Short mmCIF file of C-alpha atoms and ligand atoms in Angstrom, two decimals:
data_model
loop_
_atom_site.label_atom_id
_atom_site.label_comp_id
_atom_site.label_asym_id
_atom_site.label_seq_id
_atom_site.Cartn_x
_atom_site.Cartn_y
_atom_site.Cartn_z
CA UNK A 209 -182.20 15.79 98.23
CA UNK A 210 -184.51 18.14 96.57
CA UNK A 211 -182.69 20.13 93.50
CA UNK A 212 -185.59 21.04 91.95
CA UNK A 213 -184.75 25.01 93.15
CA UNK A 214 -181.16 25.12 91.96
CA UNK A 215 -180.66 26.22 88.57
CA UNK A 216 -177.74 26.50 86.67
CA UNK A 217 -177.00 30.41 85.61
CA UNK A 218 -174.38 31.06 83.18
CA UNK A 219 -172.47 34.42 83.84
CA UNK A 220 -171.65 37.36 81.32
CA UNK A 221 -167.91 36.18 81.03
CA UNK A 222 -167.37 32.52 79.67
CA UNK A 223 -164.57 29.97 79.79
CA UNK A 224 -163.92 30.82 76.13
CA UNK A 225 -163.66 34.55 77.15
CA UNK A 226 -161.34 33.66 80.05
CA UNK A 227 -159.04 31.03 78.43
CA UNK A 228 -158.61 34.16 75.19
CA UNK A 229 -157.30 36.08 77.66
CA UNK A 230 -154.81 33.41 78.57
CA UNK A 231 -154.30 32.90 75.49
CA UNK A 232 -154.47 29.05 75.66
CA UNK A 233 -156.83 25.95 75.66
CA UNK A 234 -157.66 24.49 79.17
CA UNK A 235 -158.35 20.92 79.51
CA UNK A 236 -157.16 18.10 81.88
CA UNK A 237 -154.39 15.75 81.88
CA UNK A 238 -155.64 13.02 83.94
CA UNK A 239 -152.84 10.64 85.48
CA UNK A 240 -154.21 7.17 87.06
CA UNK A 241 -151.94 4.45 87.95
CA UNK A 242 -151.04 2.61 91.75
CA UNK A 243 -149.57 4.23 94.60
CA UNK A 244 -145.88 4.20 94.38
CA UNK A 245 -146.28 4.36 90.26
CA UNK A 246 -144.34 7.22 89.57
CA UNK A 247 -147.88 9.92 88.80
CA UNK A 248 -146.90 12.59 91.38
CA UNK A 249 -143.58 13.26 90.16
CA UNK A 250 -144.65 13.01 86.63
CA UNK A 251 -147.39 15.22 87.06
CA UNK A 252 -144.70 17.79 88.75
CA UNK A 253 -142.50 17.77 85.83
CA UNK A 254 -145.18 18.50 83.22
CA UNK A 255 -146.32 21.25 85.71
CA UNK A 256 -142.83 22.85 85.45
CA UNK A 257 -142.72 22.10 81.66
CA UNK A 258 -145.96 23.94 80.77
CA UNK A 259 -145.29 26.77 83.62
CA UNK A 260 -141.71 27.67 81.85
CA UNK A 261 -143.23 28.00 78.69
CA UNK A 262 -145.81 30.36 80.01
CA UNK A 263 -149.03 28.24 80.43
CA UNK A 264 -151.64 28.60 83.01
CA UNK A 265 -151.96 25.16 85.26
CA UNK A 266 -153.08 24.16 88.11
CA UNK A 267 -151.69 20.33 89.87
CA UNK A 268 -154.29 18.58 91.93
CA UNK A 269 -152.49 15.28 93.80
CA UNK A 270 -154.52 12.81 96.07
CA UNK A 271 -152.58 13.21 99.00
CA UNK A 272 -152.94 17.41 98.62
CA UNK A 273 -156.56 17.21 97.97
CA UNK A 274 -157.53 14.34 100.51
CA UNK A 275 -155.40 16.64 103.75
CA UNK A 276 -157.84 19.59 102.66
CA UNK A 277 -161.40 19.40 101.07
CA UNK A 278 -161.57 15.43 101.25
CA UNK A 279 -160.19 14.57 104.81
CA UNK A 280 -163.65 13.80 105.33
CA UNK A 281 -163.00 10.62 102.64
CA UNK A 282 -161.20 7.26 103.72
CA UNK A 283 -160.22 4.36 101.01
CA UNK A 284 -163.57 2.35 100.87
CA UNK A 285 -164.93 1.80 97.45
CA UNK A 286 -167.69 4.75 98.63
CA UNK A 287 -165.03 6.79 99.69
CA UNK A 288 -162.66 6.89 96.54
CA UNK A 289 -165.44 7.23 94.18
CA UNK A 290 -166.72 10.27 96.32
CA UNK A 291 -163.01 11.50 96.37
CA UNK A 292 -163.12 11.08 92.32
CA UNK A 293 -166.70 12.68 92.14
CA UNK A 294 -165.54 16.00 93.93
CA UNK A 295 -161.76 15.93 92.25
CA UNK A 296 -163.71 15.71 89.07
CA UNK A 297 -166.07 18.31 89.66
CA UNK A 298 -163.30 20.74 91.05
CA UNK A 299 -160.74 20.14 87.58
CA UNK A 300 -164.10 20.80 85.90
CA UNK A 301 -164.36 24.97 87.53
CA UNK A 302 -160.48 24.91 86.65
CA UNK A 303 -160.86 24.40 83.26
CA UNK A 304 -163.62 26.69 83.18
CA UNK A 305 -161.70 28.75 84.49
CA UNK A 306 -159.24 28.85 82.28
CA UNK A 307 -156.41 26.71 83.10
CA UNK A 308 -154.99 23.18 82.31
CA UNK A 309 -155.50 21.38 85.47
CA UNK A 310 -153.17 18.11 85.77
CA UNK A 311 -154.84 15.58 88.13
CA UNK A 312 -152.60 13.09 89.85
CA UNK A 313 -154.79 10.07 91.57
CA UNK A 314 -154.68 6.51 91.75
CA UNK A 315 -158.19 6.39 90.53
CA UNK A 316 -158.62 2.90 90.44
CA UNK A 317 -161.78 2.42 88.74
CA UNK A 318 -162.62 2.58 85.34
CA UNK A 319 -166.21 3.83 86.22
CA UNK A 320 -164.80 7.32 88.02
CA UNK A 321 -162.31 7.84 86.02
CA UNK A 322 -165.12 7.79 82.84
CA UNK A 323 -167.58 9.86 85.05
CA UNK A 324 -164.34 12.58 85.13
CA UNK A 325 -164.01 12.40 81.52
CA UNK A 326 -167.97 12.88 80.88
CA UNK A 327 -167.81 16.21 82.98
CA UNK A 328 -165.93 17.68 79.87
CA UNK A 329 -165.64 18.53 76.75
CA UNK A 330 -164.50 15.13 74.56
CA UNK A 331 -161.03 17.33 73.45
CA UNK A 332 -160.76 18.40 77.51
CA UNK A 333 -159.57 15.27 78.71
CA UNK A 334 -156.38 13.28 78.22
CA UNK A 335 -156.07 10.34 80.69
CA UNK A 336 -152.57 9.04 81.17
CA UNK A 337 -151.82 5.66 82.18
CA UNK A 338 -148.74 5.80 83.94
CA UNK A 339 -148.32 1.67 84.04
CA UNK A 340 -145.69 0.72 86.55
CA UNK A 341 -146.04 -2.89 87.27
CA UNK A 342 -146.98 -3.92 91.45
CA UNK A 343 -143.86 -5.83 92.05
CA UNK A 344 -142.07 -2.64 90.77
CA UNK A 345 -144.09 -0.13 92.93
CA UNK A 346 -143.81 -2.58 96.06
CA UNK A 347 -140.23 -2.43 95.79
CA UNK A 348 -140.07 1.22 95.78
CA UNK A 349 -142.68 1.59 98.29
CA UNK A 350 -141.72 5.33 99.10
CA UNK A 351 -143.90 6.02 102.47
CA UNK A 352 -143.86 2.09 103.58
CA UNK A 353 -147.49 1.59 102.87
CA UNK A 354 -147.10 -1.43 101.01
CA UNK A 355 -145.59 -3.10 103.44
CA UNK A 356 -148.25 -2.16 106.35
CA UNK A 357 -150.60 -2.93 103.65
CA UNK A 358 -149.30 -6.55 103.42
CA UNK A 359 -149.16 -6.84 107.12
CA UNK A 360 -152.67 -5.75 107.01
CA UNK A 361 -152.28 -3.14 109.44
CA UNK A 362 -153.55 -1.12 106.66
CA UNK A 363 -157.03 -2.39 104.57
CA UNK A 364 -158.40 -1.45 101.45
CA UNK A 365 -155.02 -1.34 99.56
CA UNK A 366 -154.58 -0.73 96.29
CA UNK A 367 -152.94 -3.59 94.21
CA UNK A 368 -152.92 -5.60 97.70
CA UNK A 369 -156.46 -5.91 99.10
CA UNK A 370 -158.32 -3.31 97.00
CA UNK A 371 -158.71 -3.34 92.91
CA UNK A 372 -157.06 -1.59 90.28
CA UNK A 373 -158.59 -1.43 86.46
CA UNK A 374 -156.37 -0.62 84.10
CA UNK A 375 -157.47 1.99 81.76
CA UNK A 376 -158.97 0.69 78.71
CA UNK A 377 -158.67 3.04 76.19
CA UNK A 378 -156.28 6.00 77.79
CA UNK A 379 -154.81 8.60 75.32
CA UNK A 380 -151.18 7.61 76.59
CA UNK A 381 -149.46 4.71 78.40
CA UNK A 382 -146.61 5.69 79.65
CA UNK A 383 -143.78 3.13 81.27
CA UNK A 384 -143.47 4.24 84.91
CA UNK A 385 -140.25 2.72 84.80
CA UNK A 386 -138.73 5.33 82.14
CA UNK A 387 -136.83 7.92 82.73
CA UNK A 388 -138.59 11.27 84.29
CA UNK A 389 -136.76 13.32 81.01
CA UNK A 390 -138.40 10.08 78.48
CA UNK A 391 -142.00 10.31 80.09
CA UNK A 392 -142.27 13.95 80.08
CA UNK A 393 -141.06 14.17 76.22
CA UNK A 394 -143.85 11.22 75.63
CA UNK A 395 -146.84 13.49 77.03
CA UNK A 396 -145.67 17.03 75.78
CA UNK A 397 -145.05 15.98 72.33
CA UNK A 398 -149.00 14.01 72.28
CA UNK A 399 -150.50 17.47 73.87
CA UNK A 400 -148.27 19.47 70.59
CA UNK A 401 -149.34 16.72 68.02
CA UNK A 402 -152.90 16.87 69.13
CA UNK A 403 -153.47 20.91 69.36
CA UNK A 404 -153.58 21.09 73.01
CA UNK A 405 -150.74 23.89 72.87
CA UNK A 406 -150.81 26.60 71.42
CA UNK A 407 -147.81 27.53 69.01
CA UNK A 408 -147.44 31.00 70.07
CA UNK A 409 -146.06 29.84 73.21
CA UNK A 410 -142.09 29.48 72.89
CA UNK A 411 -141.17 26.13 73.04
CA UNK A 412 -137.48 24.96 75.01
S1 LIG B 691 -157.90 7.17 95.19
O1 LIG B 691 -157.91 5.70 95.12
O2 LIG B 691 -159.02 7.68 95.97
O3 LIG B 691 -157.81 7.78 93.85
P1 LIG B 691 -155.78 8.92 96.03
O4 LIG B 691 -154.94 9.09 94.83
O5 LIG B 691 -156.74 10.02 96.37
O6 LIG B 691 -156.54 7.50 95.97
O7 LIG B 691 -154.85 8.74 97.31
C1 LIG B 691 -153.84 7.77 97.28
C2 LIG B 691 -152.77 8.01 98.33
O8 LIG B 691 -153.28 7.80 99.63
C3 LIG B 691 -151.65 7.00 98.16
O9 LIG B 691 -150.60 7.50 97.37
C4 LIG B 691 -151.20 6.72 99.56
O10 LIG B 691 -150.17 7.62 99.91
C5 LIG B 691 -152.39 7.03 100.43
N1 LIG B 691 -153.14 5.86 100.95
C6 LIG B 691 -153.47 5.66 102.24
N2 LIG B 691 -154.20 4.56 102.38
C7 LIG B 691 -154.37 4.02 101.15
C8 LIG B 691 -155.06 2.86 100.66
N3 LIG B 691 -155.73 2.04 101.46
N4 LIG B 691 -155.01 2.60 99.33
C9 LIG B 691 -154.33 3.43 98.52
N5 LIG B 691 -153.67 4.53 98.91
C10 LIG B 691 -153.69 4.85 100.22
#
């Protein structure tokens, strides 16, 4: 590919102007952890939590994303890191935009995940381990996938025939295995003791 032609062009207004006017500082919660481990329904909850007390956001979840702009992507190694690439690069226009973007993806590799965290700002990006152990997640197993997975009528599976790294150095672990009300506290509270929110907006 030849990009020699393509420059970048910044614009008159800027992600500083546009965050002033909502009157808050965008950046990205990024949630990794296996299928099953609880990061969708986390990620929902803080959603609410910051929507009720009057924040911009924006949820991005792998199963949303991948039935839209990445059905083109299946779960080879090629695939998820594409699927990571383009998820990255979208949260990135989102907080430039403005917002705080909460990404919800397995992300199982420590390499994306670090590429996503590059693509910002170092005080844009919280990654949150949301550490639910297998046996736990394969006991749940919410849409059955484990199960084909272990059957092998499905390949490539995460935890089962497809590799996980754990986060080395994430801003928060959280116990999948807490309570919804627990976790949420947990993340809110680092976001408030770390300057991510803004005071002026009312707290519950
Ligand atoms: S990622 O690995 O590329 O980050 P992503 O979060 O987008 O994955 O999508 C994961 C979701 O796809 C799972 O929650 C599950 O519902 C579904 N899925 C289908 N096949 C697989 C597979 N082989 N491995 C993991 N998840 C799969």
């Amino acid at each position: 590919l030849n990009r020699q032609n393509i420059k970048w062009h910044d614009f008159t207004i800027s992600k500083a102007q546009r965050s002033t006017l909502k009157n808050q500082k965008p950046f990205i919660i990024w949630l990794t952890g296996l299928s099953g481990s609880g990061k969708s329904t986390i990620a929902n909850q803080i959603d609410k939590t910051l929507h009720q007390r009057g924040f911009h956001t924006y949820l991005c979840d792998g199963d949303n994303i991948r039935s839209g702009i990445n059905s083109d992507l299946g779960f080879s190694d090629e695939d998820r890191q594409e699927n990571i690439r383009r998820i990255a690069q979208i949260a990135k226009l989102f907080v430039d935009s403005g917002l705080i973007v909460i990404c919800a993806f397995i992300s199982p590799f420590v390499r994306d995940r670090q590429l996503a965290r590059d693509l910002v700002l170092s005080d844009e990006f919280v990654e949150v381990f949301v550490d639910t152990p297998l046996e736990v997640c394969v006991q749940r197993d919410p849409k059955n996938l484990y199960q084909k997975a272990k059957k092998g009528d499905i390949g490539n599976f995460t935890g089962i025939s497809s590799i996980y790294d754990k986060p080395v150095n994430p801003e928060i672990i959280v116990d999948g295995q807490n309570e919804l009300e627990i976790t949420t506290r947990q993340i809110i509270s680092y976001l408030q003791k770390h300057q991510f929110l803004k005071q002026t907006h009312e707290a519950d």
